[in-house]
Tab-separated table of C-alpha atoms in Angstrom:
chain	number	residue	atom	x	y	z
A	1	MET	CA	-25.594	65.321	162.462
A	2	ASP	CA	-23.928	66.357	159.371
A	3	GLY	CA	-21.691	64.950	156.516
A	4	ILE	CA	-18.501	65.790	157.488
A	5	GLU	CA	-18.322	64.682	160.807
A	6	LEU	CA	-20.120	61.132	159.666
A	7	MET	CA	-16.999	60.636	157.830
A	8	ALA	CA	-14.461	61.925	160.298
A	9	GLY	CA	-16.145	58.994	162.221
A	10	ALA	CA	-16.118	56.779	159.502
A	11	MET	CA	-12.625	57.342	158.975
A	12	HIS	CA	-11.858	56.835	162.858
A	13	ALA	CA	-13.317	53.716	162.820
A	14	ALA	CA	-11.218	52.563	159.359
A	15	GLN	CA	-8.673	53.617	161.261
A	16	ALA	CA	-9.774	51.252	165.016
A	17	ARG	CA	-10.192	47.937	161.659
A	18	LEU	CA	-6.314	48.801	160.794
A	19	ASP	CA	-5.131	48.701	164.602
A	20	VAL	CA	-6.595	45.248	165.214
A	21	SER	CA	-5.672	43.650	162.532
A	22	ALA	CA	-2.275	45.391	162.550
A	23	SER	CA	-1.907	44.014	165.569
A	24	ASN	CA	-2.826	40.450	164.953
A	25	LEU	CA	-0.834	40.379	162.274
A	26	ALA	CA	1.639	41.054	164.971
A	27	ASN	CA	1.233	37.806	167.154
A	28	VAL	CA	0.952	35.981	164.325
A	29	SER	CA	3.615	33.836	166.008
A	30	SER	CA	3.079	34.251	170.174
A	31	ASN	CA	1.663	30.887	171.800
A	32	GLY	CA	-2.255	31.469	173.125
A	33	PHE	CA	-2.813	34.455	171.891
A	34	ARG	CA	-5.950	35.013	170.027
A	35	ARG	CA	-7.041	37.048	167.436
A	36	ARG	CA	-9.442	40.305	168.572
A	37	VAL	CA	-11.989	41.175	166.266
A	38	ALA	CA	-12.895	44.936	165.772
A	39	HIS	CA	-16.772	45.564	165.352
A	40	ALA	CA	-18.532	48.803	164.431
A	41	THR	CA	-21.913	49.767	165.268
A	42	LEU	CA	-24.166	52.792	164.058
A	43	SER	CA	-25.674	55.362	166.422
A	44	ALA	CA	-27.235	58.873	166.276
A	45	ARG	CA	-23.262	59.176	166.883
A	46	GLY	CA	-21.572	57.908	164.821
A	47	LEU	CA	-20.168	55.184	164.043
A	48	ALA	CA	-18.103	53.661	167.279
A	49	VAL	CA	-15.825	51.197	167.431
A	50	SER	CA	-15.500	48.435	169.751
A	51	THR	CA	-13.217	45.039	170.053
A	52	THR	CA	-13.748	41.550	170.878
A	53	THR	CA	-11.698	38.420	171.382
A	54	ALA	CA	-12.193	35.710	169.072
A	55	PRO	CA	-13.761	32.193	170.918
A	56	GLU	CA	-11.398	29.738	168.294
A	57	GLN	CA	-9.264	27.651	169.635
A	58	GLY	CA	-5.748	28.128	168.090
A	59	PRO	CA	-4.445	25.317	166.373
A	60	LEU	CA	-1.850	22.300	168.597
A	61	GLU	CA	1.900	22.211	168.582
A	62	ARG	CA	3.071	19.365	169.592
A	63	THR	CA	6.352	19.796	171.587
A	64	GLY	CA	6.609	16.657	173.530
A	65	ARG	CA	8.166	18.642	177.200
A	66	ALA	CA	5.532	17.858	179.757
A	67	PHE	CA	5.169	21.627	181.243
A	68	ASP	CA	4.531	23.265	177.695
A	69	LEU	CA	0.651	23.297	179.124
A	70	SER	CA	-2.791	24.421	176.582
A	71	ALA	CA	-6.229	24.410	178.057
A	72	ILE	CA	-9.297	23.536	175.825
A	73	GLY	CA	-11.686	25.174	176.679
A	74	GLY	CA	-10.578	27.395	179.254
A	75	GLY	CA	-8.201	27.938	181.383
A	76	PHE	CA	-5.669	27.100	184.298
A	77	ALA	CA	-4.616	29.761	187.554
A	78	VAL	CA	-1.066	31.319	187.659
A	79	ARG	CA	0.165	34.391	189.365
A	80	GLY	CA	0.967	36.863	187.590
A	81	ALA	CA	5.258	38.856	188.701
A	82	HIS	CA	2.219	41.203	191.399
A	83	GLY	CA	0.648	39.047	192.316
A	84	SER	CA	-1.821	39.197	190.641
A	85	VAL	CA	-3.643	35.496	189.655
A	86	GLY	CA	-5.164	34.700	186.483
A	87	TYR	CA	-5.899	31.631	184.238
A	88	GLU	CA	-3.876	31.283	180.504
A	89	ARG	CA	-4.557	29.264	177.483
A	90	SER	CA	-1.435	28.106	176.694
A	91	ALA	CA	2.201	28.696	177.971
A	92	SER	CA	5.271	26.788	178.224
A	93	PHE	CA	7.040	26.270	182.067
A	94	THR	CA	10.403	25.295	183.252
A	95	LEU	CA	11.047	25.136	186.971
A	96	ASP	CA	12.770	27.722	188.968
A	97	ALA	CA	15.134	27.572	191.614
A	98	ASN	CA	12.309	26.561	194.321
A	99	ARG	CA	11.738	23.607	192.272
A	100	HIS	CA	8.426	26.804	191.489
A	101	LEU	CA	7.040	26.067	187.823
A	102	ILE	CA	7.257	30.114	186.089
A	103	ASP	CA	6.412	30.287	182.683
A	104	GLU	CA	7.747	33.028	179.550
A	105	ARG	CA	6.042	35.948	181.103
A	106	GLY	CA	7.278	35.712	184.417
A	107	ASN	CA	3.885	33.434	185.406
A	108	LEU	CA	3.557	30.792	188.688
A	109	LEU	CA	2.058	27.645	188.149
A	110	LEU	CA	-1.007	27.606	191.265
A	111	ASP	CA	-2.458	24.292	192.008
A	112	ALA	CA	-6.146	24.038	193.511
A	113	ARG	CA	-5.534	24.780	196.823
A	114	GLY	CA	-4.021	28.517	195.927
A	115	GLY	CA	-0.488	28.123	196.277
A	116	LEU	CA	2.184	27.621	194.044
A	117	LEU	CA	2.718	23.734	192.454
A	118	ARG	CA	6.570	22.372	192.906
A	119	GLY	CA	7.112	20.243	189.880
A	120	GLY	CA	10.083	17.514	189.223
A	121	ALA	CA	12.113	15.973	186.811
A	122	GLY	CA	10.031	13.300	184.818
A	123	ALA	CA	6.853	14.503	185.688
A	124	THR	CA	3.530	14.173	184.128
A	125	ILE	CA	-0.041	15.831	183.674
A	126	ASP	CA	-2.956	14.186	183.327
A	127	PRO	CA	-5.961	16.051	180.953
A	128	LEU	CA	-7.729	16.661	184.419
A	129	GLY	CA	-4.828	18.370	185.416
A	130	VAL	CA	-3.510	15.985	188.296
A	131	VAL	CA	0.736	16.547	188.389
A	132	ARG	CA	2.806	13.096	189.193
A	133	GLY	CA	6.318	12.040	189.706
A	134	ASP	CA	7.084	9.312	189.527
A	135	GLY	CA	3.670	7.854	190.003
A	136	GLU	CA	3.157	9.953	193.480
A	137	PRO	CA	1.460	12.659	192.720
A	138	LEU	CA	2.222	16.717	193.300
A	139	GLY	CA	-0.769	18.191	193.009
A	140	ARG	CA	-3.539	19.331	191.189
A	141	LEU	CA	-3.630	22.733	189.081
A	142	ARG	CA	-6.294	25.192	189.786
A	143	LEU	CA	-8.616	24.880	186.638
A	144	SER	CA	-11.657	26.356	185.630
A	145	SER	CA	-15.030	24.288	185.254
A	146	GLY	CA	-15.415	22.195	182.500
A	147	THR	CA	-11.033	22.798	181.545
A	148	ARG	CA	-8.937	20.171	179.850
A	149	ILE	CA	-5.449	19.837	180.140
A	150	ALA	CA	-3.555	19.144	177.130
A	151	SER	CA	-0.060	18.533	178.929
A	152	GLY	CA	2.870	18.257	175.450
A	153	PHE	CA	1.254	21.028	173.670
A	154	LEU	CA	1.625	24.882	172.941
A	155	GLU	CA	-1.442	25.951	171.297
A	156	ARG	CA	-0.452	28.094	168.485
A	157	SER	CA	-2.259	32.033	167.760
A	158	ASN	CA	-4.638	31.681	165.910
A	159	VAL	CA	-4.297	34.404	163.947
A	160	ASP	CA	-5.014	34.228	159.930
A	161	ALA	CA	-2.524	36.248	158.306
A	162	ILE	CA	-4.348	36.458	154.950
A	163	HIS	CA	-7.715	37.113	156.637
A	164	GLU	CA	-5.551	39.484	158.350
A	165	MET	CA	-4.612	41.256	155.416
A	166	VAL	CA	-7.709	41.259	153.309
A	167	ASP	CA	-8.715	42.780	156.446
A	168	VAL	CA	-6.175	45.863	156.287
A	169	LEU	CA	-6.988	46.357	152.916
A	170	SER	CA	-10.233	46.585	152.953
A	171	ALA	CA	-10.033	48.653	156.201
A	172	GLN	CA	-7.470	51.098	154.329
A	173	ARG	CA	-10.224	51.632	151.587
A	174	ALA	CA	-12.725	52.038	153.829
A	175	PHE	CA	-10.628	54.904	155.550
A	176	GLU	CA	-10.851	56.393	151.408
A	177	THR	CA	-13.860	56.178	150.160
A	178	ALA	CA	-14.607	58.130	153.736
A	179	GLU	CA	-11.896	60.394	152.720
A	180	LYS	CA	-13.526	61.066	149.237
A	181	THR	CA	-17.280	61.047	150.360
A	182	LEU	CA	-15.762	63.704	153.326
A	183	SER	CA	-14.119	65.497	150.248
A	184	ALA	CA	-17.166	65.490	148.511
A	185	VAL	CA	-18.427	67.120	151.199
A	186	ASP	CA	-15.969	70.422	152.135
A	187	GLU	CA	-16.932	70.362	147.664
A	188	THR	CA	-20.715	70.851	147.642
A	189	ARG	CA	-20.470	72.699	150.987
A	190	ALA	CA	-17.487	74.974	148.960
A	191	LYS	CA	-20.029	75.942	146.130
A	192	ASN	CA	-22.030	76.547	148.683
A	193	VAL	CA	-20.801	79.201	149.484
A	194	ASN	CA	-18.672	80.595	146.788
A	195	ASP	CA	-20.824	80.606	143.856
A	196	VAL	CA	-24.431	79.916	145.178
A	197	ALA	CA	-24.910	82.841	147.962
A	198	ARG	CA	-22.761	84.954	144.830
A	199	VAL	CA	-24.900	88.134	143.695
A	200	LYS	CA	-24.609	88.577	140.034
A	201	GLY	CA	-23.813	92.339	139.590
B	1	MET	CA	-2.967	58.580	167.300
B	2	ASN	CA	-1.470	56.125	164.754
B	3	ARG	CA	-1.452	52.981	166.307
B	4	ALA	CA	-1.419	49.906	163.622
B	5	LEU	CA	2.237	51.244	162.297
B	6	TYR	CA	3.881	50.708	166.388
B	7	ALA	CA	2.288	47.551	166.556
B	8	ALA	CA	2.599	46.273	163.212
B	9	ALA	CA	6.371	47.102	163.407
B	10	THR	CA	6.543	45.685	166.429
B	11	GLY	CA	5.683	42.248	164.441
B	12	MET	CA	8.148	43.397	161.725
B	13	SER	CA	11.069	42.837	165.073
B	14	ALA	CA	8.909	39.654	166.293
B	15	GLN	CA	9.943	37.682	163.063
B	16	GLN	CA	12.650	39.724	162.323
B	17	GLN	CA	13.851	38.092	165.597
B	18	THR	CA	12.725	34.642	165.203
B	19	LEU	CA	14.782	34.398	161.371
B	20	ASP	CA	18.271	36.331	163.460
B	21	VAL	CA	17.240	32.817	166.078
B	22	VAL	CA	16.241	30.101	162.931
B	23	ALA	CA	19.187	31.441	161.138
B	24	ASP	CA	21.965	30.514	164.518
B	25	ASN	CA	20.248	27.204	164.721
B	26	LEU	CA	21.332	26.681	160.559
B	27	ALA	CA	24.609	27.799	161.095
B	28	ASN	CA	24.942	25.215	164.093
B	29	ALA	CA	23.639	22.677	162.849
B	30	ASP	CA	26.855	21.049	162.460
B	31	VAL	CA	27.971	21.762	166.531
B	32	VAL	CA	28.343	18.586	168.479
B	33	GLY	CA	25.913	19.402	171.934
B	34	PHE	CA	24.476	22.523	170.183
B	35	LYS	CA	20.587	22.573	171.324
B	36	ARG	CA	18.174	24.473	169.279
B	37	ALA	CA	16.559	27.501	170.951
B	38	THR	CA	12.791	29.510	169.610
B	39	ALA	CA	12.595	32.972	170.099
B	40	THR	CA	8.644	33.122	172.125
B	41	PHE	CA	6.227	35.983	172.609
B	42	ALA	CA	3.125	37.588	173.508
B	43	ALA	CA	0.708	40.292	173.103
B	44	LEU	CA	1.205	43.810	174.016
B	45	GLY	CA	-1.794	45.500	175.654
B	46	ALA	CA	-5.060	45.940	174.059
B	47	ASP	CA	-3.512	45.282	170.187
B	48	LEU	CA	-0.159	47.548	170.906
B	49	GLY	CA	1.453	44.275	169.170
B	50	THR	CA	3.904	42.243	170.436
B	51	ILE	CA	6.575	41.803	172.072
B	52	ALA	CA	9.739	38.720	172.795
B	53	THR	CA	9.412	36.918	176.306
B	54	GLY	CA	12.848	35.327	175.497
B	55	VAL	CA	15.093	32.691	173.881
B	56	ARG	CA	13.847	29.260	175.055
B	57	ARG	CA	16.290	26.067	173.976
B	58	THR	CA	15.212	23.006	173.643
B	59	PHE	CA	17.219	19.827	175.471
B	60	GLU	CA	15.632	17.438	173.793
B	61	GLN	CA	18.455	14.631	172.944
B	62	GLY	CA	19.900	15.281	169.806
B	63	LYS	CA	21.068	11.920	167.782
B	64	LEU	CA	23.958	9.813	168.906
B	65	GLU	CA	26.744	8.991	166.002
B	66	ARG	CA	30.154	6.657	166.241
B	67	SER	CA	32.346	8.974	165.348
B	68	GLY	CA	35.305	6.691	165.869
B	69	GLY	CA	37.729	9.359	168.110
B	70	PRO	CA	40.198	8.259	170.681
B	71	PHE	CA	37.804	9.850	174.199
B	72	ASP	CA	34.702	10.891	172.360
B	73	VAL	CA	31.242	10.214	174.463
B	74	ALA	CA	28.179	11.513	174.199
B	75	VAL	CA	24.875	11.590	177.420
B	76	ASP	CA	22.814	8.801	176.178
B	77	GLY	CA	19.936	10.727	178.653
B	78	ALA	CA	19.510	14.129	180.911
B	79	GLY	CA	22.691	15.536	182.469
B	80	PHE	CA	25.713	17.715	181.311
B	81	PHE	CA	29.307	16.929	181.613
B	82	THR	CA	31.012	19.378	183.950
B	83	VAL	CA	33.906	20.370	182.780
B	84	GLU	CA	36.468	23.855	183.703
B	85	ARG	CA	38.922	26.488	182.106
B	86	ASP	CA	40.390	28.659	184.309
B	87	GLY	CA	38.579	28.424	187.319
B	88	GLN	CA	35.326	28.634	185.122
B	89	ARG	CA	32.742	26.041	185.234
B	90	ALA	CA	30.609	25.058	182.365
B	91	TYR	CA	28.719	22.032	181.847
B	92	THR	CA	28.082	20.767	177.598
B	93	ARG	CA	26.807	18.239	175.502
B	94	ALA	CA	30.025	18.019	173.514
B	95	GLY	CA	31.677	15.389	174.153
B	96	SER	CA	34.332	15.790	171.971
B	97	PHE	CA	37.835	15.717	174.147
B	98	ALA	CA	41.849	14.601	173.752
B	99	ARG	CA	44.511	14.316	176.113
B	100	ALA	CA	46.068	17.238	176.663
B	101	ALA	CA	49.931	17.499	177.454
B	102	ASP	CA	48.789	17.208	181.274
B	103	GLY	CA	47.185	14.140	181.204
B	104	THR	CA	42.790	15.539	181.567
B	105	MET	CA	40.387	15.496	178.517
B	106	GLN	CA	40.316	19.200	176.356
B	107	ASN	CA	38.325	20.018	173.836
B	108	ALA	CA	39.069	22.516	171.054
B	109	GLU	CA	38.639	25.051	172.394
B	110	GLY	CA	40.549	23.638	176.230
B	111	TRP	CA	37.938	23.282	178.306
B	112	ARG	CA	38.863	20.726	181.008
B	113	LEU	CA	36.621	16.997	182.248
B	114	GLU	CA	36.067	16.891	185.546
B	115	GLY	CA	36.859	14.246	187.275
B	116	VAL	CA	39.242	12.543	184.629
B	117	ARG	CA	43.406	12.347	183.973
B	118	ILE	CA	44.207	9.350	181.458
B	119	PRO	CA	48.563	8.567	183.026
B	120	ALA	CA	51.458	8.757	180.457
B	121	GLY	CA	51.913	5.627	178.150
B	122	ALA	CA	48.496	4.974	178.169
B	123	ASN	CA	47.593	3.710	174.705
B	124	LYS	CA	43.964	2.483	175.233
B	125	ILE	CA	41.201	4.443	176.204
B	126	GLU	CA	37.668	2.178	177.635
B	127	VAL	CA	34.814	3.857	178.981
B	128	ALA	CA	31.992	2.084	180.924
B	129	ALA	CA	28.789	3.505	180.327
B	130	ASP	CA	28.611	5.117	183.927
B	131	GLY	CA	31.291	6.846	182.909
B	132	SER	CA	34.524	5.044	184.763
B	133	VAL	CA	37.295	5.209	182.878
B	134	ARG	CA	39.614	2.479	182.255
B	135	VAL	CA	43.339	2.791	180.693
B	136	GLU	CA	45.695	0.037	179.543
B	137	ILE	CA	49.094	1.061	180.132
B	138	ALA	CA	52.374	-0.744	178.176
B	139	GLY	CA	52.490	-4.248	178.938
B	140	GLY	CA	48.035	-4.381	179.257
B	141	GLU	CA	48.612	-3.651	182.650
B	142	GLN	CA	44.341	-2.633	183.236
B	143	ARG	CA	44.280	0.917	185.387
B	144	ASP	CA	41.773	3.633	186.977
B	145	ALA	CA	41.503	6.858	185.157
B	146	GLY	CA	38.421	8.388	187.237
B	147	ARG	CA	35.546	8.722	186.477
B	148	ILE	CA	33.356	10.629	184.199
B	149	ARG	CA	30.471	12.031	185.771
B	150	LEU	CA	26.772	13.926	184.386
B	151	THR	CA	25.564	17.192	186.354
B	152	ASN	CA	22.054	18.603	186.059
B	153	PHE	CA	19.899	21.372	186.919
B	154	ALA	CA	15.717	21.330	187.677
B	155	ALA	CA	15.391	24.160	185.309
B	156	PRO	CA	18.508	23.468	182.542
B	157	GLU	CA	16.651	26.345	180.080
B	158	ARG	CA	18.106	28.794	182.308
B	159	LEU	CA	21.337	28.318	181.860
B	160	ARG	CA	23.215	31.032	180.428
B	161	SER	CA	25.367	30.499	176.623
B	162	ILE	CA	28.414	31.146	176.246
B	163	GLY	CA	29.728	29.698	172.922
B	164	SER	CA	28.048	26.921	170.513
B	165	ALA	CA	27.382	23.938	172.750
B	166	MET	CA	28.734	25.565	176.068
B	167	PHE	CA	26.056	26.441	179.046
B	168	ALA	CA	27.860	28.550	182.696
B	169	ALA	CA	24.667	28.098	185.524
B	170	THR	CA	22.716	30.856	186.778
B	171	ARG	CA	20.414	32.215	189.684
B	172	GLU	CA	18.244	30.563	188.196
B	173	CYS	CA	18.586	27.113	186.738
B	174	GLY	CA	18.863	25.766	190.352
B	175	ALA	CA	21.670	24.432	191.967
B	176	PRO	CA	24.158	21.236	189.459
B	177	VAL	CA	22.619	17.668	191.036
B	178	THR	CA	25.583	15.019	190.578
B	179	LEU	CA	24.035	12.303	188.311
B	180	ALA	CA	25.479	8.625	188.447
B	181	ALA	CA	25.320	7.346	185.443
B	182	GLY	CA	25.099	3.918	183.819
B	183	ARG	CA	21.396	3.120	186.096
B	184	ALA	CA	18.221	1.703	184.932
B	185	ASN	CA	16.547	4.279	183.515
B	186	GLY	CA	18.936	6.431	183.928
B	187	PRO	CA	21.264	8.581	181.670
B	188	LYS	CA	24.329	6.428	179.662
B	189	ILE	CA	27.531	7.309	178.961
B	190	ALA	CA	28.018	6.330	175.321
B	191	PHE	CA	31.541	5.962	173.866
B	192	GLY	CA	32.921	5.997	170.446
B	193	MET	CA	29.849	8.517	169.855
B	194	LEU	CA	29.513	11.767	169.624
B	195	GLU	CA	25.856	13.994	170.283
B	196	HIS	CA	24.488	15.265	166.885
B	197	ALA	CA	23.159	19.340	167.243
B	198	ASN	CA	18.866	18.640	167.871
B	199	VAL	CA	17.747	20.929	164.788
B	200	SER	CA	15.640	19.797	161.889
B	201	ILE	CA	16.993	21.087	158.993
B	202	VAL	CA	13.893	20.638	157.016
B	203	GLU	CA	11.936	22.318	160.136
B	204	ALA	CA	14.474	25.052	160.745
B	205	MET	CA	13.550	25.966	156.991
B	206	MET	CA	10.270	26.349	156.802
B	207	ALA	CA	10.800	28.565	160.314
B	208	ILE	CA	12.698	30.654	157.579
B	209	LEU	CA	9.825	30.899	155.104
B	210	ALA	CA	7.029	31.381	157.893
B	211	ALA	CA	8.791	33.858	159.089
B	212	GLN	CA	9.841	36.133	156.051
B	213	ARG	CA	5.990	35.582	154.480
B	214	ALA	CA	4.816	36.593	158.130
B	215	TYR	CA	6.774	39.961	158.549
B	216	GLU	CA	5.981	41.069	154.643
B	217	ALA	CA	2.297	41.048	155.980
B	218	ASN	CA	3.768	42.436	159.012
B	219	ALA	CA	5.835	45.385	156.890
B	220	LYS	CA	2.451	45.421	154.703
B	221	GLY	CA	0.738	46.740	157.562
B	222	VAL	CA	2.998	49.360	157.843
B	223	GLN	CA	2.427	50.479	154.172
B	224	ALA	CA	-1.557	50.823	154.402
B	225	ALA	CA	-0.899	52.911	158.727
B	226	ASP	CA	1.438	55.328	156.812
B	227	GLU	CA	-0.811	55.289	153.359
B	228	MET	CA	-3.839	56.239	155.342
B	229	GLN	CA	-1.827	58.599	157.385
B	230	ARG	CA	-0.861	60.208	153.858
B	231	ILE	CA	-4.579	60.067	153.300
B	232	ALA	CA	-5.218	62.581	156.402
B	233	ASN	CA	-3.031	64.911	155.704
B	234	ASN	CA	-4.262	65.640	152.198
B	235	LEU	CA	-7.748	66.369	153.551
B	236	HIS	CA	-6.253	69.761	154.195
B	237	ARG	CA	-5.993	71.938	150.720
B	238	GLY	CA	-6.726	75.305	151.016
């Protein structure tokens, strides 16, 4: 691998870091969002960037609505618009016309047996996910193991705008550094080709 | 592809939308029966920015204040007044009504309160907590003038806004359910009171500041992505 390829790889890596930071910044107001983290690894084939999701919980904001749910340390099961089952960390559910619980992304809340949970006015949800309406159990949320439910809370995005701004800056500077180095390598080669090899006549 | 540029742009438009919604809340902070709204967002794909998932209204109770109007009513608890105009039905928490020439109770936009008709010559109106309306006509005679009925929905968040404090039923909000007012633990009609907007000016101002800063941060993201593009374009100097 030569200098130009290496530096081109470094420029790609800086661009990938900026992509991640810019998307994190864009999601500073998305409830339940967890920031993505870019990792660069150097190998014989140059720099490669992979991304993971930061695990730390975002701040919980009290809303007081029973069906604003946040999972602490796991997730609760929902059925997506195309029938696929997934787990969510935080969502705001309202009753739909069939008294099922639907969130703003169109996901339906599942009960422990895999059916759709039905809610009612004045329902409460305890930390273990048991839903009660007027004291009578209505069902139980399907939770991943070890999950506790905070009813009446939404998890805010865990993006720290200052941290992301610093990342944007540092990605930009890393890009510039790589570009300068690439240009220097290019100029050295230009000298090799045009000056060193010139036959004095 | 310059993904960062587009991701940061989605963030700018999200904050713009938040500002629009908060500005609307602030503009309606003095509108009787107004319910505040919040714009919600979710992540878009893998590192592609954010997408608006809708505007959600919060039907939290607003403060009740004595107004002294001759036919001002407020709902203390869940439910909406049912009103009607030109054959269209709507639901509202704004209870500022006045007697029209035909004896019905109407608000400023001409929406008629269903179930109540005030006879001519009535000089004193009294509304009980259960919504029943009694009037006193000349000579001190008491007369029944109907009853205010409250309506509620399984999902009031899915009602459609048709004015600052007026809502129409949709397919998603569930069928209208008539609520009996005045029972223990149930909603009550408060006579001579009006319900304020449930907007907190301080919270709205804080939301504006936060949205402004987040907008600026995303604008910087756009600038950085653009600057990197410029540098890349200058690589080839010929």
